[in-house]
């Protein structure tokens, strides 16, 4: 149910909390300023104090964000978004680094130098793949908890000399829960003690049946160290993506998800955003969580300024007034007024929830002491 603290209610009406408490007392309820009251009671009090009440439901303010359907004829195919997961030390970082270096997108010498938390690589078949380059499991779980689905494919790295370990199983479970297809990368096959066949049979225990054993999970044996079969992995990703028929509408106000965000000394709040629908442009008014801003610049994974980022493209977004959080969903809105309406609503909600938690904490502490 909707609630508000007495302090917050007083604040919003510019009334004294003590007067609200007195009114509640007349109705026979004893309250302190940090207590939470329900929305109906709050409305009665506000009206009694001569205020007009406009109760804003979530459905009104958040209307149209993230859930509006796109017409079929606007959909265009987009690059798959890939997260690399696996047990610690099985080679996730090495693989991400090696793939980044195979980058044919840039063509020019040097390639990508900028670290923005995600990057795009061209596959030998000509398509693009977007890799999310943030610490795997934590980010993946945080984003899922916020309802953001950013990953189309999980590449599960399993070291051939170590086989299936606890975090391998965790990653399998994450992918299954999110209904995201797996591609298994059996890594470190350059090592003399590599046992790729053991990895394959060990995976069977977790219902991951590789193609070479008659199943339908794509696999590749590779080495992040020597670079062997990296191109094969990219090909498999593109093949898997073609099966998924990934599409998005680039011709609309942009929506996406914050992959990571920080407060930069020189540049202010900087968020790496994965665009998921629409195209983001400098000058756009954006909201993410309880923060909003106007896009001052978009920086791509090569560190270049760009004037448009479409579906599956990761970009650094400059121009937020505050720093959003990883996992926050981002949307471009029509104007500043709309951005303020949304973020005011969300920050109030955030404050009320925090107060409610605090209130609940206090009363239980009081209970324990009485
Ligand atoms: P992460 O914890 O999964 O990110 O694993 P890292 O990428 O940090 O790799 C852990 C260790 O394994 C490092 O010492 C890497 O150099 C090494 N390593 C990663 N990939 C390979 C590989 O293909 N072959 C060999 N021999 N070593 C590798
Ligand atoms: Mg690592």
mmCIF file of N, CA and C and ligand atoms in Angstrom, residues 86-95 187-191 222-226, ligand 1:
data_model
loop_
_atom_site.group_PDB
_atom_site.id
_atom_site.type_symbol
_atom_site.label_atom_id
_atom_site.label_comp_id
_atom_site.label_asym_id
_atom_site.label_seq_id
_atom_site.Cartn_x
_atom_site.Cartn_y
_atom_site.Cartn_z
ATOM 1 N N UNK A 86 31.818 -17.166 -15.484
ATOM 2 C CA UNK A 86 32.591 -18.376 -15.217
ATOM 3 C C UNK A 86 33.288 -18.271 -13.884
ATOM 4 N N UNK A 87 33.918 -19.373 -13.488
ATOM 5 C CA UNK A 87 34.591 -19.432 -12.191
ATOM 6 C C UNK A 87 35.808 -18.501 -12.180
ATOM 7 N N UNK A 88 36.146 -18.037 -10.984
ATOM 8 C CA UNK A 88 37.301 -17.151 -10.836
ATOM 9 C C UNK A 88 38.559 -17.849 -11.373
ATOM 10 N N UNK A 89 39.373 -17.062 -12.072
ATOM 11 C CA UNK A 89 40.636 -17.537 -12.658
ATOM 12 C C UNK A 89 40.480 -18.463 -13.861
ATOM 13 N N UNK A 90 39.250 -18.641 -14.327
ATOM 14 C CA UNK A 90 39.102 -19.494 -15.517
ATOM 15 C C UNK A 90 39.381 -18.731 -16.815
ATOM 16 N N UNK A 91 39.532 -17.382 -16.680
ATOM 17 C CA UNK A 91 40.008 -16.615 -17.840
ATOM 18 C C UNK A 91 39.022 -15.621 -18.422
ATOM 19 N N UNK A 92 38.056 -15.163 -17.630
ATOM 20 C CA UNK A 92 37.058 -14.199 -18.137
ATOM 21 C C UNK A 92 37.723 -12.902 -18.605
ATOM 22 N N UNK A 93 38.550 -12.334 -17.725
ATOM 23 C CA UNK A 93 39.187 -11.062 -18.059
ATOM 24 C C UNK A 93 40.131 -11.233 -19.241
ATOM 25 N N UNK A 94 40.885 -12.337 -19.230
ATOM 26 C CA UNK A 94 41.819 -12.581 -20.336
ATOM 27 C C UNK A 94 41.070 -12.694 -21.653
ATOM 28 N N UNK A 95 39.926 -13.369 -21.617
ATOM 29 C CA UNK A 95 39.142 -13.555 -22.840
ATOM 30 C C UNK A 95 38.585 -12.219 -23.337
ATOM 31 N N UNK A 187 38.351 -23.014 -22.043
ATOM 32 C CA UNK A 187 39.543 -22.157 -22.154
ATOM 33 C C UNK A 187 40.807 -22.889 -21.685
ATOM 34 N N UNK A 188 41.923 -22.272 -21.964
ATOM 35 C CA UNK A 188 43.259 -22.756 -21.540
ATOM 36 C C UNK A 188 43.617 -24.088 -22.187
ATOM 37 N N UNK A 189 43.177 -24.301 -23.429
ATOM 38 C CA UNK A 189 43.513 -25.587 -24.057
ATOM 39 C C UNK A 189 44.979 -25.644 -24.477
ATOM 40 N N UNK A 190 45.693 -24.538 -24.290
ATOM 41 C CA UNK A 190 47.142 -24.558 -24.548
ATOM 42 C C UNK A 190 47.907 -25.269 -23.433
ATOM 43 N N UNK A 191 47.265 -25.459 -22.293
ATOM 44 C CA UNK A 191 47.979 -26.069 -21.159
ATOM 45 C C UNK A 191 48.135 -27.580 -21.358
ATOM 46 N N UNK A 222 39.220 -23.121 -26.750
ATOM 47 C CA UNK A 222 40.056 -21.990 -27.154
ATOM 48 C C UNK A 222 41.128 -21.659 -26.126
ATOM 49 N N UNK A 223 41.943 -20.709 -26.466
ATOM 50 C CA UNK A 223 42.937 -20.199 -25.527
ATOM 51 C C UNK A 223 42.937 -18.680 -25.581
ATOM 52 N N UNK A 224 42.602 -18.084 -24.464
ATOM 53 C CA UNK A 224 42.628 -16.622 -24.399
ATOM 54 C C UNK A 224 44.075 -16.145 -24.463
ATOM 55 N N UNK A 225 44.993 -17.059 -24.072
ATOM 56 C CA UNK A 225 46.404 -16.680 -24.026
ATOM 57 C C UNK A 225 47.029 -16.661 -25.419
ATOM 58 N N UNK A 226 46.821 -17.721 -26.196
ATOM 59 C CA UNK A 226 47.440 -17.775 -27.524
ATOM 60 C C UNK A 226 46.526 -17.186 -28.602
HETATM 61 P P1 LIG B 1 39.186 -14.441 -14.369
HETATM 62 O O1 LIG B 1 39.318 -14.474 -12.874
HETATM 63 O O2 LIG B 1 38.172 -15.443 -14.843
HETATM 64 O O3 LIG B 1 38.957 -13.078 -14.930
HETATM 65 O O4 LIG B 1 40.561 -15.013 -14.951
HETATM 66 P P2 LIG B 1 41.787 -14.208 -15.568
HETATM 67 O O5 LIG B 1 41.499 -13.767 -16.946
HETATM 68 O O6 LIG B 1 42.247 -13.187 -14.598
HETATM 69 O O7 LIG B 1 42.837 -15.388 -15.703
HETATM 70 C C1 LIG B 1 43.347 -16.080 -14.588
HETATM 71 C C2 LIG B 1 44.739 -16.627 -14.913
HETATM 72 O O8 LIG B 1 44.654 -17.558 -15.968
HETATM 73 C C3 LIG B 1 45.694 -15.552 -15.374
HETATM 74 O O9 LIG B 1 46.950 -15.818 -14.843
HETATM 75 C C4 LIG B 1 45.718 -15.703 -16.888
HETATM 76 O O10 LIG B 1 46.932 -15.305 -17.464
HETATM 77 C C5 LIG B 1 45.524 -17.196 -17.040
HETATM 78 N N1 LIG B 1 44.869 -17.563 -18.299
HETATM 79 C C6 LIG B 1 43.721 -17.062 -18.796
HETATM 80 N N2 LIG B 1 43.430 -17.628 -19.982
HETATM 81 C C7 LIG B 1 44.423 -18.514 -20.237
HETATM 82 C C8 LIG B 1 44.689 -19.425 -21.307
HETATM 83 O O11 LIG B 1 43.955 -19.560 -22.280
HETATM 84 N N3 LIG B 1 45.815 -20.175 -21.181
HETATM 85 C C9 LIG B 1 46.648 -20.090 -20.126
HETATM 86 N N4 LIG B 1 47.705 -20.889 -20.115
HETATM 87 N N5 LIG B 1 46.424 -19.250 -19.123
HETATM 88 C C10 LIG B 1 45.338 -18.468 -19.160
#
